[in-house]
JSON list of C-alpha atoms in Angstrom, two decimals:
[
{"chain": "A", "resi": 1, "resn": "UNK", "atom": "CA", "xyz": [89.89, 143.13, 119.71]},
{"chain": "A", "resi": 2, "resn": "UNK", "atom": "CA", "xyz": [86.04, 143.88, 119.53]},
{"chain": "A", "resi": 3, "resn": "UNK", "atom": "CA", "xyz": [85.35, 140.26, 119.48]},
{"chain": "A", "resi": 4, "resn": "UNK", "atom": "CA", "xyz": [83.11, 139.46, 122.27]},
{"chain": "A", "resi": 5, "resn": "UNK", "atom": "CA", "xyz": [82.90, 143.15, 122.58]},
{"chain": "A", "resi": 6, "resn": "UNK", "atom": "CA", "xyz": [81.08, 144.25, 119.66]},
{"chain": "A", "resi": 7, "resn": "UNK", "atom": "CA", "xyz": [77.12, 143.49, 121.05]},
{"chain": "A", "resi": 8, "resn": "UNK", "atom": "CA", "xyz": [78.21, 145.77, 124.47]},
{"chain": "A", "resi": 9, "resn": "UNK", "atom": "CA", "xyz": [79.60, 148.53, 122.23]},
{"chain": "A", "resi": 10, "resn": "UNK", "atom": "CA", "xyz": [76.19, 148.55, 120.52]},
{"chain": "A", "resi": 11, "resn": "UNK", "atom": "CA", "xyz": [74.02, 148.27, 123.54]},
{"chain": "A", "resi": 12, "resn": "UNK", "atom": "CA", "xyz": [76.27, 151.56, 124.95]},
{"chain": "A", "resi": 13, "resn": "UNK", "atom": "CA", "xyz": [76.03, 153.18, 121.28]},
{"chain": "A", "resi": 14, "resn": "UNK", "atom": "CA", "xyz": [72.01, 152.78, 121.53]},
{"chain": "A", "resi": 15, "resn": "UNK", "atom": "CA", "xyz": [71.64, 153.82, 125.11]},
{"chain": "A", "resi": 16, "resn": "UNK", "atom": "CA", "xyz": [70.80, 157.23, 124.45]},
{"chain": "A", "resi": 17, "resn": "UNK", "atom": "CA", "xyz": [67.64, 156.56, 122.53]},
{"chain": "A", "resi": 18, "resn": "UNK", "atom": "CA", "xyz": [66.95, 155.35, 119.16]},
{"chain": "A", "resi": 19, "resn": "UNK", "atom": "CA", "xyz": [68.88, 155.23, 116.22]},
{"chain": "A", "resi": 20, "resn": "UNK", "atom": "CA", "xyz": [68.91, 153.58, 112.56]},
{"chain": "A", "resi": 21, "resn": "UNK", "atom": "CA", "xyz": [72.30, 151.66, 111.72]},
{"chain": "A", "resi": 22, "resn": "UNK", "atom": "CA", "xyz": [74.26, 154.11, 110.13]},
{"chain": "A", "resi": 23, "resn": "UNK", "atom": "CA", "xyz": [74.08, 156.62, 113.06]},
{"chain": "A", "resi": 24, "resn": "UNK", "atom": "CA", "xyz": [74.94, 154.00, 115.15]},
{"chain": "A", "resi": 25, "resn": "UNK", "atom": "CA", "xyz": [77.81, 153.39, 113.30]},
{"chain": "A", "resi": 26, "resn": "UNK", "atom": "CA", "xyz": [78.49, 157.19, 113.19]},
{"chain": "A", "resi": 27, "resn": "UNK", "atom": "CA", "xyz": [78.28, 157.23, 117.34]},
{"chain": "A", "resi": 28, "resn": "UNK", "atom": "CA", "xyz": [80.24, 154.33, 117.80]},
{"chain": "A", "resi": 29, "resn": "UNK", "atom": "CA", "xyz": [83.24, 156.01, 115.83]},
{"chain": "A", "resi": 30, "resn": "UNK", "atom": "CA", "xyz": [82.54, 159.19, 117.51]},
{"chain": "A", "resi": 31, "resn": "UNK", "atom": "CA", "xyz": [82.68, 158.14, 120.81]},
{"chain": "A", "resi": 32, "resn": "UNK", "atom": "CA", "xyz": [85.97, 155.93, 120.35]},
{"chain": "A", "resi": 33, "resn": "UNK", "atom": "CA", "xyz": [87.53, 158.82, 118.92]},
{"chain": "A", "resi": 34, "resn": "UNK", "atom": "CA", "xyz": [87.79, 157.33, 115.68]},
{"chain": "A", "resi": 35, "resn": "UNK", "atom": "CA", "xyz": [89.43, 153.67, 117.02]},
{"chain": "A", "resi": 36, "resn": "UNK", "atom": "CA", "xyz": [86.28, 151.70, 116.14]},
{"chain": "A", "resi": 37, "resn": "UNK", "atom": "CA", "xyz": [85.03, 151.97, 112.49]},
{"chain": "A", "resi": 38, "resn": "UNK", "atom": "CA", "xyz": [82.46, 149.76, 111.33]},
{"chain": "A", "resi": 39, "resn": "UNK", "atom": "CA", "xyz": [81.77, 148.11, 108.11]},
{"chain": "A", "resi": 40, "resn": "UNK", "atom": "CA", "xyz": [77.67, 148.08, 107.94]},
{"chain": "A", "resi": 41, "resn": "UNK", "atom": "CA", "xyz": [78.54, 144.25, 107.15]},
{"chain": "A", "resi": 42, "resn": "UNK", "atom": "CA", "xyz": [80.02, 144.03, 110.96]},
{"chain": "A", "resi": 43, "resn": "UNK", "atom": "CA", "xyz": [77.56, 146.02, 112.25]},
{"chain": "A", "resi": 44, "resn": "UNK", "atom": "CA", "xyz": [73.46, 144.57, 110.55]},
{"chain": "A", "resi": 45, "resn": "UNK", "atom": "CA", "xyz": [74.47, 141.10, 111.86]},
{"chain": "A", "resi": 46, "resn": "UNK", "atom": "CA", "xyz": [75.11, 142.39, 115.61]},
{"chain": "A", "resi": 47, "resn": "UNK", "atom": "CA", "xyz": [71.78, 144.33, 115.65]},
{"chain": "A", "resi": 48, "resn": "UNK", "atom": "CA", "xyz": [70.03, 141.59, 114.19]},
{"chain": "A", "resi": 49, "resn": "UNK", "atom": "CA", "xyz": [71.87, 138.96, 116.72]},
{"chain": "A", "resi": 50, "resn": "UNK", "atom": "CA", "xyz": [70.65, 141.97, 119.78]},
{"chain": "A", "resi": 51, "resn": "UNK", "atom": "CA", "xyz": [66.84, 142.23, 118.29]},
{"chain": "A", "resi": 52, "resn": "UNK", "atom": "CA", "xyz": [66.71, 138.12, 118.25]},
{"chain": "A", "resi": 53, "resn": "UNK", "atom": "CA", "xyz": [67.61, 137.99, 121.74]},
{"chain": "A", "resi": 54, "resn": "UNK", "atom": "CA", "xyz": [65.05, 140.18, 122.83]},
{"chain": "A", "resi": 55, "resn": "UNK", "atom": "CA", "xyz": [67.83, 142.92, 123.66]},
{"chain": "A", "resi": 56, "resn": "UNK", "atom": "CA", "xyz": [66.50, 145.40, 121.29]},
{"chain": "A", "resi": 57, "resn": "UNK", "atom": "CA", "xyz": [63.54, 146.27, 118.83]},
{"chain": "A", "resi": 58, "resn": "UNK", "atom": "CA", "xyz": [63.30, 147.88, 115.87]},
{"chain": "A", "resi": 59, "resn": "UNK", "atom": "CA", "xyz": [60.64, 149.50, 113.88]},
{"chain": "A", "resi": 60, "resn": "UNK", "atom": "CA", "xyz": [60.75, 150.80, 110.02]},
{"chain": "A", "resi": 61, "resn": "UNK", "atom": "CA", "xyz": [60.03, 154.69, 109.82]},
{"chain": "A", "resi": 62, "resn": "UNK", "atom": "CA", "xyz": [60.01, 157.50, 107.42]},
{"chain": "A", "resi": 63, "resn": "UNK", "atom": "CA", "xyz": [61.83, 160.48, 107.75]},
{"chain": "A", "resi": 64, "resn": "UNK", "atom": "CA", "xyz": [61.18, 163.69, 106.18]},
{"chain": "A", "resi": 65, "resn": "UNK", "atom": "CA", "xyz": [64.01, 163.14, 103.23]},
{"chain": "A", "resi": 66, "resn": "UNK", "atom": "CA", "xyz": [61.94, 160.37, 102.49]},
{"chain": "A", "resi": 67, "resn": "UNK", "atom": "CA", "xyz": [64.04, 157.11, 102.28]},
{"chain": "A", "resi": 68, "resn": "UNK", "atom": "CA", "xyz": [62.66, 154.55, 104.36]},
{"chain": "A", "resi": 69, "resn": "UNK", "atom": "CA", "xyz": [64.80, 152.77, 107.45]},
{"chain": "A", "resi": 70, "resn": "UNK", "atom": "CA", "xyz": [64.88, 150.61, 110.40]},
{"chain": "A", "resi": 71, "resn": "UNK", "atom": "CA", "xyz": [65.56, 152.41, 113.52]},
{"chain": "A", "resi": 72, "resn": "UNK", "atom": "CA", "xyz": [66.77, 150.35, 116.74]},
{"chain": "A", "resi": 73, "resn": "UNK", "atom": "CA", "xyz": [66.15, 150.77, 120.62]},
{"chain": "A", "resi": 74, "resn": "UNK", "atom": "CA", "xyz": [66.97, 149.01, 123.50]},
{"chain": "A", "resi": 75, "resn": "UNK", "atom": "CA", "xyz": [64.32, 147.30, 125.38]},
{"chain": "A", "resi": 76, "resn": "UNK", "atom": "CA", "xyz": [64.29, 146.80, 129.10]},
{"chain": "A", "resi": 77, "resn": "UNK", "atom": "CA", "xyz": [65.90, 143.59, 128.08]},
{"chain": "A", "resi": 78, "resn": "UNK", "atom": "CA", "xyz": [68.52, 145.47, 126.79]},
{"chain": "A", "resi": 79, "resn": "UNK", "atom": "CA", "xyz": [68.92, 148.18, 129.22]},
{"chain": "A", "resi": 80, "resn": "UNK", "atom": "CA", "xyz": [69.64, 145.57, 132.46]},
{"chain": "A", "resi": 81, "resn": "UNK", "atom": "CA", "xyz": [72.13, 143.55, 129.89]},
{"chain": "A", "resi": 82, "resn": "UNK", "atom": "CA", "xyz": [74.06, 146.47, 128.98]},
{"chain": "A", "resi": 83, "resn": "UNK", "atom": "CA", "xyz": [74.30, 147.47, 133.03]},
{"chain": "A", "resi": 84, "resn": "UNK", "atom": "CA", "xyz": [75.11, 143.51, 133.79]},
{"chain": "A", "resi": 85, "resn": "UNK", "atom": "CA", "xyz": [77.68, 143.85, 130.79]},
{"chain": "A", "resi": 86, "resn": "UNK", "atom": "CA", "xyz": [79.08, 147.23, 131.86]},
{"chain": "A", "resi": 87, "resn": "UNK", "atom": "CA", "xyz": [80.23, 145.69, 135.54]},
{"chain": "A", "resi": 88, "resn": "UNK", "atom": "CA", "xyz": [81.95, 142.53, 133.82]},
{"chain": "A", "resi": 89, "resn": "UNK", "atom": "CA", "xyz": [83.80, 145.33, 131.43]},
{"chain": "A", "resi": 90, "resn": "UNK", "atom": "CA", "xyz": [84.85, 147.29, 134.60]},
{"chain": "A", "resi": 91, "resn": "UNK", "atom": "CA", "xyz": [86.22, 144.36, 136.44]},
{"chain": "A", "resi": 92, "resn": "UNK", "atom": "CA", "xyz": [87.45, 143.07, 133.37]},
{"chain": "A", "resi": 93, "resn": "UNK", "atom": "CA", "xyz": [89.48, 146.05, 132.22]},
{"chain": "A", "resi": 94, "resn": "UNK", "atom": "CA", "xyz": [90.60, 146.60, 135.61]},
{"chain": "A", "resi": 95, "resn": "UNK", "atom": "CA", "xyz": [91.92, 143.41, 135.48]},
{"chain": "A", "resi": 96, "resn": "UNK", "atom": "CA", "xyz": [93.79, 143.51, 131.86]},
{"chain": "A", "resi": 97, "resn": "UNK", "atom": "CA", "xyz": [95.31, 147.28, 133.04]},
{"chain": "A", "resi": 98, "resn": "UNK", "atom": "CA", "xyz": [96.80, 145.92, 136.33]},
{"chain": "A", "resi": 99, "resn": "UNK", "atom": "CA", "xyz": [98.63, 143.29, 134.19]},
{"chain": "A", "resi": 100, "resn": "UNK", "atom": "CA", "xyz": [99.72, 145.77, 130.90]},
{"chain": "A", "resi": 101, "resn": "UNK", "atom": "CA", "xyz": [98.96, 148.95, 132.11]},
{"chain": "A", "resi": 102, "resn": "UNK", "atom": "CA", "xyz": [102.76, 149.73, 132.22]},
{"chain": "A", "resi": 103, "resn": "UNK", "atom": "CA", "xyz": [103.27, 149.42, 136.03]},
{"chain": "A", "resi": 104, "resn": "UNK", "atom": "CA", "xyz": [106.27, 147.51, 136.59]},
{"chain": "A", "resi": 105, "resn": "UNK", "atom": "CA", "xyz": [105.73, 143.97, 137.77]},
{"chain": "A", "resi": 106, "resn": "UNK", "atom": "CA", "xyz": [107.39, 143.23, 141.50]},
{"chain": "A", "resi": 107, "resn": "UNK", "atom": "CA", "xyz": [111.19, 141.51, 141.34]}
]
């Protein structure tokens, strides 16, 4: 079910600032209460698929434990994508509840 999904769910999972892939990972299983857990082999192609298109950049820091790693933002590419991609989910969801949301259909 995350096909098609997956680059939206990252955009959202980055939206509160920057983040290096694991935490991203760790957010986007937070957040979906545990439904969505990525394999980092899922998850290094998407960000590398949302930096190509402009939707996101990414820089190589050093934290104080030492170990070196790429941390990811959104650009303001990637800020009026995810808001574009957020209405399409709304109408789209919408759209999939009224038809299985457990609302019985009209005789």
């Amino acid at each position: 079910m995350l096909k098609g999904h997956l680059d939206t769910i990252v955009l959202a999972a980055l939206e509160a600032g920057p983040a290096h892939g694991y935490a991203v990972i760790e957010a986007i299983r937070s957040r979906s209460d545990e439904t969505f857990d990525l394999p980092e082999g899922t998850l290094y192609p998407a960000l590398h698929r949302l930096e190509a298109a402009g939707l996101l950049q990414s820089e190589w820091t050093v934290p104080p434990t030492g170990r070196k790693r790429r941390v990811y933002a959104l650009t303001p590419a990637g800020r009026d994508a995810l808001a574009k991609r957020r209405t399409v989910w709304e109408r789209f969801s919408q759209g999939v509840n009224a038809i299985v949301g457990g609302r019985p259909w009209p005789a």
